[in-house]
Short mmCIF file of C-alpha atoms and ligand atoms in Angstrom, two decimals:
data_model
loop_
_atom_site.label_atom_id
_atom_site.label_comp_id
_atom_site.label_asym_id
_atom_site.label_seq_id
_atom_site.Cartn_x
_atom_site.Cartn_y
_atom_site.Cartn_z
CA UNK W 1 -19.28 26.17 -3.24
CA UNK W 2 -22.89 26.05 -1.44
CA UNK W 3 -22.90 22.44 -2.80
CA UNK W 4 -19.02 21.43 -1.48
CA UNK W 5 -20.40 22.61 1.77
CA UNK W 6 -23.37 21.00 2.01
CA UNK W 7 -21.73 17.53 1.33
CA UNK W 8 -19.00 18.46 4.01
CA UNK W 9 -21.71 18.64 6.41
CA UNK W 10 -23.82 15.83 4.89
CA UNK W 11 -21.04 13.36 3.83
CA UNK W 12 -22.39 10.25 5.46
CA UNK W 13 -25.85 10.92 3.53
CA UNK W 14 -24.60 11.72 -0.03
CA UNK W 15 -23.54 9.75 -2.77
CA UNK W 16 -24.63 6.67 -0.83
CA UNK W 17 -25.78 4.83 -3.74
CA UNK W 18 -22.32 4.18 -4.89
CA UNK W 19 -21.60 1.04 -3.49
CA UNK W 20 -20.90 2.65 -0.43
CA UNK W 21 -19.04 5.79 -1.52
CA UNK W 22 -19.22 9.01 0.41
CA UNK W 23 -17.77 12.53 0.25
CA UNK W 24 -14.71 11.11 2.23
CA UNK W 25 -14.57 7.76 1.43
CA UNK W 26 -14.39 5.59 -1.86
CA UNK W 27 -16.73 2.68 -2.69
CA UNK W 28 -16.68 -0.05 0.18
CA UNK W 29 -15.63 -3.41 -1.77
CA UNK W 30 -14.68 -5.59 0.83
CA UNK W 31 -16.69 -6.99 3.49
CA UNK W 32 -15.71 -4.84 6.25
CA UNK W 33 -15.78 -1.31 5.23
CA UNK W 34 -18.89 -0.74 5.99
CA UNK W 35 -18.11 -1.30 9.61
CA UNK W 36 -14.72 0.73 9.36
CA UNK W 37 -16.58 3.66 7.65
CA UNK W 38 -19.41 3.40 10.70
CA UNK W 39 -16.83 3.88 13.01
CA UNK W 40 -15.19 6.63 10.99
CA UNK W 41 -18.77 8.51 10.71
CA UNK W 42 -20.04 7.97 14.19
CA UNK W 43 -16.97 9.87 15.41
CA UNK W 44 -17.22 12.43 12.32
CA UNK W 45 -20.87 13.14 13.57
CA UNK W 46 -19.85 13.81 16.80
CA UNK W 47 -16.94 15.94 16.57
CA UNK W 48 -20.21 18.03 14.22
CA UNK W 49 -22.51 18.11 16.52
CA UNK W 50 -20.35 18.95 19.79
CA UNK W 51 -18.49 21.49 17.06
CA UNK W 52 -21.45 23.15 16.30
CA UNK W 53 -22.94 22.79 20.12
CA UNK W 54 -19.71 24.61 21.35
CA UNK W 55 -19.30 27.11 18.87
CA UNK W 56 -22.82 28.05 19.18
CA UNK W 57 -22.25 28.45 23.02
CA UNK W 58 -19.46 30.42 23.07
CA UNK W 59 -20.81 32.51 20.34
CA UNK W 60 -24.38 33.08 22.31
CA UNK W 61 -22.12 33.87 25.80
CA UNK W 62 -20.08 36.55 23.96
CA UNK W 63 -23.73 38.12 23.25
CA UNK W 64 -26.07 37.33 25.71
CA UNK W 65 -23.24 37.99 28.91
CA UNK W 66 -20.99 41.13 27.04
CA UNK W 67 -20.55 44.25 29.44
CA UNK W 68 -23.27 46.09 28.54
CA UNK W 69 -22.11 49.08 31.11
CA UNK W 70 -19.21 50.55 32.85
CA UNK W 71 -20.61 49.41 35.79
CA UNK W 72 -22.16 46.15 34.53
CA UNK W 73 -20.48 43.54 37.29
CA UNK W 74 -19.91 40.03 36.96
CA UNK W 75 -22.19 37.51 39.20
CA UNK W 76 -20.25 35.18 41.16
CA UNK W 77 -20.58 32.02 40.58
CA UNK W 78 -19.90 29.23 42.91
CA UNK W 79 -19.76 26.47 40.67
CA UNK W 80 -22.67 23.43 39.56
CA UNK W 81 -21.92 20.08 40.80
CA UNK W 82 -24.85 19.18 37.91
CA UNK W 83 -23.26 20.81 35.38
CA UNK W 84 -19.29 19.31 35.95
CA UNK W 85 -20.70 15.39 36.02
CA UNK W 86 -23.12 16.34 32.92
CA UNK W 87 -19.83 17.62 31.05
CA UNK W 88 -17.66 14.47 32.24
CA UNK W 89 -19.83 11.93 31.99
CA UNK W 90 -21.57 12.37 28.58
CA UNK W 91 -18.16 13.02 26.90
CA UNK W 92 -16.96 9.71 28.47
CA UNK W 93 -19.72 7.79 27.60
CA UNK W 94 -18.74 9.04 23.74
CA UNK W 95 -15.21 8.21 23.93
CA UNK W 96 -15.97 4.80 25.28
CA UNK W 97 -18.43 4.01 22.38
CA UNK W 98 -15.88 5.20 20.27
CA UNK W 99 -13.09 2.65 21.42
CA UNK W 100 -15.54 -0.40 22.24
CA UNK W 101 -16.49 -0.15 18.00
CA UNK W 102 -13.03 0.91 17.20
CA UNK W 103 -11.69 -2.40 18.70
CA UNK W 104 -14.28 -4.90 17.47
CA UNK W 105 -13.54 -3.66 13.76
CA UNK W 106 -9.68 -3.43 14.61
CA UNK W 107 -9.87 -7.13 16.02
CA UNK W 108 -11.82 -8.04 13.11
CA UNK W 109 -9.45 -6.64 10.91
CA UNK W 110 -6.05 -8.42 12.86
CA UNK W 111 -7.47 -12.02 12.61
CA UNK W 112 -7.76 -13.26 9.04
CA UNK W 113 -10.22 -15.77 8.80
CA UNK W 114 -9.26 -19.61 9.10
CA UNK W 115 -10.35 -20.41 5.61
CA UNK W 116 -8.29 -17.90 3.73
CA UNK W 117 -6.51 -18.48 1.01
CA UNK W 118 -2.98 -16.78 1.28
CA UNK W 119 -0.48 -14.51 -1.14
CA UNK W 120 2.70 -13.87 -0.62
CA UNK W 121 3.25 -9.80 -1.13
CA UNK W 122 6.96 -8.65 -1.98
CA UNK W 123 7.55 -5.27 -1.75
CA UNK W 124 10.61 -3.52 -3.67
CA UNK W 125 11.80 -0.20 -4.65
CA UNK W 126 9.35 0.19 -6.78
CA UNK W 127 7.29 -2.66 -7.24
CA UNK W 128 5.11 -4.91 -5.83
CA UNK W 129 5.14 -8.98 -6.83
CA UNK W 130 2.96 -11.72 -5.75
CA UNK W 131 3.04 -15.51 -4.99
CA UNK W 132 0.55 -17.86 -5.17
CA UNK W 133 0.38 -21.59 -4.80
CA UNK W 134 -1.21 -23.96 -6.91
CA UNK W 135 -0.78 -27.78 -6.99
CA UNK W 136 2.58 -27.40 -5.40
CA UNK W 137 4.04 -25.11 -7.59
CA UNK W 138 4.43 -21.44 -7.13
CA UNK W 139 3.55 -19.11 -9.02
CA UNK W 140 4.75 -15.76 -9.00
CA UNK W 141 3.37 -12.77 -10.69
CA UNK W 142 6.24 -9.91 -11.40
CA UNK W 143 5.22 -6.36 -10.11
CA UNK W 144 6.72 -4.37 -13.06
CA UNK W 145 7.07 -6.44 -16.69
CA UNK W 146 10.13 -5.45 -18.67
CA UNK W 147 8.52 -2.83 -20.76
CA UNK W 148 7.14 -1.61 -17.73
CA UNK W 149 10.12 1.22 -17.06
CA UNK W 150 9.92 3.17 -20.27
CA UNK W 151 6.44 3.26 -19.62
CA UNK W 152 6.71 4.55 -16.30
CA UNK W 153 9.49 7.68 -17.69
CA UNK W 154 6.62 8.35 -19.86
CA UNK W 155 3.73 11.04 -18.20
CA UNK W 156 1.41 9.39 -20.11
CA UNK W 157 2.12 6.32 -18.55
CA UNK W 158 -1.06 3.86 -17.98
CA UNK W 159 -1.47 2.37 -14.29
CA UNK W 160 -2.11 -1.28 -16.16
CA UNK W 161 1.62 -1.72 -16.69
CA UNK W 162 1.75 -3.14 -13.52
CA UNK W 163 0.96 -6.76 -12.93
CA UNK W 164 -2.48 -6.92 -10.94
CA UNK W 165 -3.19 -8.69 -7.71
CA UNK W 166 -5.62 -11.75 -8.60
CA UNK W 167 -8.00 -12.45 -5.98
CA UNK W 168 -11.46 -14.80 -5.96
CA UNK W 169 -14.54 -12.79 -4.87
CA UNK W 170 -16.54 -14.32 -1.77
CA UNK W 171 -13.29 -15.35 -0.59
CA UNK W 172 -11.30 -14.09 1.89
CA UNK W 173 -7.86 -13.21 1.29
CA UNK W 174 -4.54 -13.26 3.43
CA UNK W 175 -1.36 -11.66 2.36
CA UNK W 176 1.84 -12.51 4.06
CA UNK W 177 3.92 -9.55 3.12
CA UNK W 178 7.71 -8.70 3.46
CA UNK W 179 9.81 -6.25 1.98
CA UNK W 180 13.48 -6.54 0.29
CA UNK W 181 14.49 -3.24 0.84
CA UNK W 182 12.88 -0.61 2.63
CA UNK W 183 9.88 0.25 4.58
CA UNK W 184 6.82 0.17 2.00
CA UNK W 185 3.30 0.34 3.04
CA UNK W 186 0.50 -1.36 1.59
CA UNK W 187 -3.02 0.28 1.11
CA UNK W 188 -6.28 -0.70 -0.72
CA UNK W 189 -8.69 2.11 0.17
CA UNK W 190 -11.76 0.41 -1.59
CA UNK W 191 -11.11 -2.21 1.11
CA UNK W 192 -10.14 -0.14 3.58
CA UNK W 193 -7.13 -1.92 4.51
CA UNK W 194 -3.23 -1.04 4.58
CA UNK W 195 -0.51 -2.23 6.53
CA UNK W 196 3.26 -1.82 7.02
CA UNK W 197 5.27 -3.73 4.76
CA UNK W 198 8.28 -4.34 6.48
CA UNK W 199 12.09 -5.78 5.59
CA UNK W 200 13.24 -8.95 7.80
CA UNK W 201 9.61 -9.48 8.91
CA UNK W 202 6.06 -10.87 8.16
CA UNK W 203 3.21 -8.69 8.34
CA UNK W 204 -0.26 -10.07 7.38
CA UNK W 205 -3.29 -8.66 5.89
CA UNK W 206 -6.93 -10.09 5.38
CA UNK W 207 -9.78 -9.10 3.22
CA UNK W 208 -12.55 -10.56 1.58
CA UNK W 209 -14.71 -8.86 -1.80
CA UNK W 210 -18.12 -9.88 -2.25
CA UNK W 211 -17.87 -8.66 -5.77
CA UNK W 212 -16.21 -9.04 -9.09
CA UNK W 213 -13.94 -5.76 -9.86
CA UNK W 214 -10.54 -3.58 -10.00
CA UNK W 215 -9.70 -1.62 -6.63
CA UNK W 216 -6.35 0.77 -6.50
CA UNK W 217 -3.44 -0.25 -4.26
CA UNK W 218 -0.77 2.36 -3.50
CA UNK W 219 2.49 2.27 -1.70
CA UNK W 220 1.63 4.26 1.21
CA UNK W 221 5.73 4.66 2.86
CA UNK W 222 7.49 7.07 1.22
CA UNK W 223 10.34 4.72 -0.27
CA UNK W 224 12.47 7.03 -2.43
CA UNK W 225 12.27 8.36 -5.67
CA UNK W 226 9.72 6.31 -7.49
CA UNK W 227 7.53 5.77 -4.71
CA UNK W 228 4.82 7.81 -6.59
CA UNK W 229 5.03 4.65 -9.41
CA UNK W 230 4.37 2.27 -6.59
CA UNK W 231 0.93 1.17 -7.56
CA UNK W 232 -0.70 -1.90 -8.15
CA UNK W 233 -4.71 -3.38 -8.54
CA UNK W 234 -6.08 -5.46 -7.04
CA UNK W 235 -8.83 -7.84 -9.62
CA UNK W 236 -11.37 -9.51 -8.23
CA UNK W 237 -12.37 -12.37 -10.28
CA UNK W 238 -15.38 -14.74 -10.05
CA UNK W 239 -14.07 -17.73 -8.49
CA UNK W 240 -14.28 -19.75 -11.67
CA UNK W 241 -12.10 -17.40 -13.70
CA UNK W 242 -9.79 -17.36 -11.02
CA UNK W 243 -9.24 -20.76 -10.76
CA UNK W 244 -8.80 -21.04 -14.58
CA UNK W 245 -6.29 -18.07 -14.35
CA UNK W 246 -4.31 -19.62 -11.76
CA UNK W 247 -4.18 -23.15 -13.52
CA UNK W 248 -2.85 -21.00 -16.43
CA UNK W 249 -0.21 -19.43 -15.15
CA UNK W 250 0.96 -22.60 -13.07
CA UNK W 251 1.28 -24.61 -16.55
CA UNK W 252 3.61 -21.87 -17.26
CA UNK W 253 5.72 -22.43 -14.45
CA UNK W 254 9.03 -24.86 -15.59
CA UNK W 255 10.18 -26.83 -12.75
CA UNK W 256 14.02 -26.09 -11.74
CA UNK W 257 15.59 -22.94 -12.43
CA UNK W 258 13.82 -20.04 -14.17
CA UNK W 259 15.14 -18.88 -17.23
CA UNK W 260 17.43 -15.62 -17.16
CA UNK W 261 15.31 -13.55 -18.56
CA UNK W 262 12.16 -14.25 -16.40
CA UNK W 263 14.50 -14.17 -13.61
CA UNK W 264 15.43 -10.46 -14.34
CA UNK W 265 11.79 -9.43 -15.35
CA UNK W 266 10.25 -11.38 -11.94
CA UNK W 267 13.39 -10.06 -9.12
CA UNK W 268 12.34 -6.63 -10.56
CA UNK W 269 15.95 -6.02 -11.51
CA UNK W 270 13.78 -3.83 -14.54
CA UNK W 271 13.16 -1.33 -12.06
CA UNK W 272 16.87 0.26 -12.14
CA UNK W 273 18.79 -1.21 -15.20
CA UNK W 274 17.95 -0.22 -18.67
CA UNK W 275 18.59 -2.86 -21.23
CA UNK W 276 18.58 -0.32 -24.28
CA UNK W 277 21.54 2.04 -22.97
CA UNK W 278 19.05 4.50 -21.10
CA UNK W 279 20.04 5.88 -17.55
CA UNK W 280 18.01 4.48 -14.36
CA UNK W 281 19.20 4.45 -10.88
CA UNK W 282 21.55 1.69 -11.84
CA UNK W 283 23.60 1.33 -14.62
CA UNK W 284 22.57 -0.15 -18.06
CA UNK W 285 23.10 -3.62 -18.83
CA UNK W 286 23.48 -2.91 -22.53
CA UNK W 287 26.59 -3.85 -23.74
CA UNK W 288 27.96 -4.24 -20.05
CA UNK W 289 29.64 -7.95 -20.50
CA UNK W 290 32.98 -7.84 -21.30
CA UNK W 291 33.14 -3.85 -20.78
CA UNK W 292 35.54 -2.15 -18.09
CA UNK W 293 33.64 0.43 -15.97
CA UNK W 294 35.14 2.54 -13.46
CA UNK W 295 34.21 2.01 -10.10
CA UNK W 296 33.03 4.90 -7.42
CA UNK W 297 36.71 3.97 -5.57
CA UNK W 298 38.38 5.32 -8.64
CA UNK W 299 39.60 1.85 -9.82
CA UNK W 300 38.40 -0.15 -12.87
CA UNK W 301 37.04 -3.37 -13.13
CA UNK W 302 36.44 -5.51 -16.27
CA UNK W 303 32.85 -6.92 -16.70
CA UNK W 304 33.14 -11.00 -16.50
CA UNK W 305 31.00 -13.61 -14.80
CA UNK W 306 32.62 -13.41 -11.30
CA UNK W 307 32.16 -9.04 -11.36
CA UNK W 308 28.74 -10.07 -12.59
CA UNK W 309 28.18 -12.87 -9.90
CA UNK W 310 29.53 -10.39 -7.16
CA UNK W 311 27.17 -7.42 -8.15
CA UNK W 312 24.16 -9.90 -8.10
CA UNK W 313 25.05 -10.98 -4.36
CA UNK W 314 26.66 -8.56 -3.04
CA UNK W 315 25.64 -5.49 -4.64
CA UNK W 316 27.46 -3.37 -2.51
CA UNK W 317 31.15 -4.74 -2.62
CA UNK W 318 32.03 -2.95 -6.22
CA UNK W 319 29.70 0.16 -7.04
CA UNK W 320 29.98 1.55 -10.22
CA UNK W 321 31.38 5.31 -10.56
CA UNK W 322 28.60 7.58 -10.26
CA UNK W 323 25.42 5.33 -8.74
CA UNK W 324 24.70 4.92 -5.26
CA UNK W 325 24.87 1.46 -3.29
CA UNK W 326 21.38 1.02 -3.11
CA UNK W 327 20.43 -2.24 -5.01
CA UNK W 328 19.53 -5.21 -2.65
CA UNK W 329 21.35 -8.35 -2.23
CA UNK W 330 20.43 -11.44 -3.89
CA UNK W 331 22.98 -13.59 -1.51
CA UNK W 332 20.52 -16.93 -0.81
CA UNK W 333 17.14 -15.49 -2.46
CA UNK W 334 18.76 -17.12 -5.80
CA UNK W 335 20.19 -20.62 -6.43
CA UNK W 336 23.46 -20.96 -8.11
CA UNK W 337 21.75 -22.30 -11.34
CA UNK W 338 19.59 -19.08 -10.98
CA UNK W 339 22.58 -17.07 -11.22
CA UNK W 340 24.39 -18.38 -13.74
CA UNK W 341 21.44 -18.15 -16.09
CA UNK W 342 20.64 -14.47 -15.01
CA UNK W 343 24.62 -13.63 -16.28
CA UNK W 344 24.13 -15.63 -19.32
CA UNK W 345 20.85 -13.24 -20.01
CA UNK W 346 22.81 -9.96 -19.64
CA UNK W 347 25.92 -11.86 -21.59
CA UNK W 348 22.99 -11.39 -24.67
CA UNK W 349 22.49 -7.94 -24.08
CA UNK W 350 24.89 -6.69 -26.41
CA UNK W 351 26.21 -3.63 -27.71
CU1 LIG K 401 7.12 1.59 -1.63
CU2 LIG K 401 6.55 3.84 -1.19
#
């Protein structure tokens, strides 16, 4: 207890040989926490110091001026024209430091540098995927892999099963971010950066890690149900490994459409539909081709390629019986050929 208190009061001092880490704040891994956390100190230290200074005052007045008689009157007091521009003007000078280094970091922050090299961040309920561009191609990395789900039911579950964000070190980094859905929120505390991740708009974030290492990222928007599962790394990689990572994946990429079965693993369709016959927020795609479900109108539909083709695009035009209308569209994010092989992947999903 005497030690929790002591690093209340001394946060800014302890711990400090963590790369950065204090009582309130993780390690700094990006190249401007340190200023962010100055900021967020120098106004910690004062709100101490004129804490204690008040406190102290008001405590010593209840003392020093209590009526110490029945008769014990009250001096009047016509005021201290000292006293009324001390208490205005050394509070304002305060607030003013406070907003002059609060904008330089917050500038700093809203400008990515002109060399960066830029993601693409998609945000879905509940995943997060990334794009990156190499030698024309694109390469996307899926937020949650198809085992991912069971995984995630599991308590046990281990924060690796999502895909990582790949980043160099020493370089700075822009993400261009957009959402499918819903509000989500993007936050990497290590780097002390998060921003609003936003459906039918671009938001951009920058940061750049000196060092080699893995850094949390959490949905920070409460986005429904599995919004707690919304988590992500980031890796930073030396440059050379990064590059040979990247080259990697990009030989892996075929021109043309993508298979089926990447499709549904990368478009995060694993997020809501089982393909072993287990509940999720949507229904399983075991054994759905060729079955009749009901639908939540009370009328039946049989499973072919045009209900299938429908529920892809238009998710919302026949909902099965019992699940709520909440899958995004696909109408112009997939090309036709995309489509058709995504059906002919849940045509294999058999009984
Ligand atoms: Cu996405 Cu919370």
């Amino acid at each position: 207890m005497n030690s929790l208190l002591l690093h209340l009061l001394l946060g800014a001092r302890a711990a400090e040989a963590a790369e950065g880490a204090t009582f309130w704040m993780p390690p700094q891994a990006s190249t401007t926490a340190a200023d962010s956390d100055f900021v967020f100190y120098f106004i910690y230290w004062t709100c101490v110091v004129f804490f204690a200074i008040m406190m102290g005052a008001i405590g010593y007045f209840v003392l020093a001026y209590r009526q110490k008689s029945e008769n014990d009157k009250v001096p009047l007091i016509k005021g201290s024209h000292a006293l009324e521009i001390g208490w205005s003007l050394i509070p304002a000078v305060f607030m003013a430091a406070m907003f002059w280094m609060g904008l330089e970091v917050w500038i700093d922050l809203a400008v990515p540098p002109a060399d960066s090299m830029e993601v693409r961040v998609t945000g879905q309920k509940w995943s997060w995927s990334y794009s990156y561009k190499h030698d024309g191609k694109i390469v996307k990395v899926a937020g949650v892999d198809a085992d991912c789900m069971k995984k995630i039911a599991d308590p046990t579950r281990d924060i690796e099963c999502n895909a990582p964000l790949r980043v160099p070190a020493g370089q700075p980094v822009k993400l261009v971010m957009n959402s499918v859905d819903v509000l989500h929120s993007f936050y990497v505390p290590d780097f002390r950066v998060k921003k609003d991740v936003v459906p039918g708009r671009y938001t951009v974030l920058w940061f750049e890690a000196p060092e080699p290492g893995e850094h949390n990222v959490f949905c920070t928007e409460y986005c429904g149900d599995k919004h707690g599962y919304m988590y992500s790394k980031v890796i930073v990689m030396p440059q050379a490994d990064f590059d040979a990572w990247l080259a990697g994946e990009a030989s892996k990429v075929v021109d043309g459409p993508r298979p089926g079965k990447q499709i549904f693993a990368q478009e995060g369709c694993t997020g809501c539909h089982s393909i072993d016959g287990s509940a999720g927020v949507g229904p399983t795609l075991k054994g759905v081709y060729g079955k009749s479900e009901k639908l939540a109108d009370g009328s039946s539909v049989q499973v072919d390629d045009n209900y299938l083709r429908e529920s892809i695009l238009v998710p919302g035009a026949k909902v099965v019986a019992g699940f709520a209308p909440t899958m995004p569209p696909f109408q112009g994010r997939l090309s036709d050929e995309e489509v058709s092989n995504l059906i002919d992947y849940i045509k294999t999903l058999g009984e």
